[in-house]
XYZ file of C-alpha atoms in Angstrom:
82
model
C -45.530 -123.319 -42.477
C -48.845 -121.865 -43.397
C -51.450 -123.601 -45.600
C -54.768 -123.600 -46.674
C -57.219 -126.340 -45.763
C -60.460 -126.848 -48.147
C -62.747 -129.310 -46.616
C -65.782 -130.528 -48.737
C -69.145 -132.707 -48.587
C -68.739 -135.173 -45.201
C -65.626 -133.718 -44.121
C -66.643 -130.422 -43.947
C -69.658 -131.448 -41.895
C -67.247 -133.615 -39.698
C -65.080 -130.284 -39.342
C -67.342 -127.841 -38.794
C -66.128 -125.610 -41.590
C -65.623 -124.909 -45.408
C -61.798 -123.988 -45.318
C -59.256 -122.708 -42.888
C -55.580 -121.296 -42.480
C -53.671 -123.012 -40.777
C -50.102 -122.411 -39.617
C -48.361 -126.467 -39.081
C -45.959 -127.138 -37.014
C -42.052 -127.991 -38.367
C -42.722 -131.551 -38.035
C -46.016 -131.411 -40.496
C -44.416 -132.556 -43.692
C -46.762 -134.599 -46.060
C -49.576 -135.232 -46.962
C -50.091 -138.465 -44.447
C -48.751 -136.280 -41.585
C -51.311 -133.809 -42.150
C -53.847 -136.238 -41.979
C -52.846 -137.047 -38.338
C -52.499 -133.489 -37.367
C -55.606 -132.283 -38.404
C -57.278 -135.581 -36.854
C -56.085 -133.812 -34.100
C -57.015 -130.628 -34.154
C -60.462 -131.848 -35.236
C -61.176 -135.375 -33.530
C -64.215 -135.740 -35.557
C -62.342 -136.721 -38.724
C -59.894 -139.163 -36.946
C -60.198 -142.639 -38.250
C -62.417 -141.173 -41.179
C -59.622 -139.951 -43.666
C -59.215 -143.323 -44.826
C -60.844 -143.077 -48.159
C -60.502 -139.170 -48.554
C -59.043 -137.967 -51.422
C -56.483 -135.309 -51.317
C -55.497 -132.625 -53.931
C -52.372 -130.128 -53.262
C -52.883 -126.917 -55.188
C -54.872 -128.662 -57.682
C -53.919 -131.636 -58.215
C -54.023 -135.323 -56.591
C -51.760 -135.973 -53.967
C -50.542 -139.396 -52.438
C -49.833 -139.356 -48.794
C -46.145 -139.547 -49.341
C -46.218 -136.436 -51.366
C -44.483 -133.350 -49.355
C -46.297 -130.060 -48.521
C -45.016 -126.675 -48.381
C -45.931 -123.393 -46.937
C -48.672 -121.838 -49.363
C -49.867 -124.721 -50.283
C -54.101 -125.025 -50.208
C -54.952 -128.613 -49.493
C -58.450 -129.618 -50.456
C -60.196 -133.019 -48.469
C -62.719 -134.387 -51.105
C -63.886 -137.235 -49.981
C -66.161 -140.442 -52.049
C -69.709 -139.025 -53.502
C -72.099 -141.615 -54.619
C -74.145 -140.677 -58.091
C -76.792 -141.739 -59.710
């Protein structure tokens, strides 16, 4: 399944980069199973996902919610204002 990853502010610096394709393997499902995959791919963001905030073509996404091919995924995590 291919999808597009959109990684902003902290995670993008933790990543190393703005966006990528990427193509997940069968078992990559949901939201929360993305999260461990791409901790993997990228161990920079593992154990700092926690209070990310994920959006699925748009739109807020729990970690239940599934994924499916074509989907852009966008990692925004917390900004402080002021």
């Amino acid at each position: 399944m291919k999808v597009k990853v959109l990684y902003f502010a902290a995670v993008r610096d933790l990543s190393g980069r703005d966006e990528e394709d990427l193509d997940l393997p069968a078992s990559v499902t949901s939201i929360a199973l993305l999260v461990d995959h791409l901790a993997e791919l990228h161990p920079d963001l593992a154990g700092r996902l926690e209070n990310v905030r994920f959006a699925r073509n748009e739109e807020f996404a729990k970690s239940s919610d599934a994924i499916s091919s074509g989907d852009t995924i966008a990692l925004i995590p917390p900004v402080a204002g002021g």
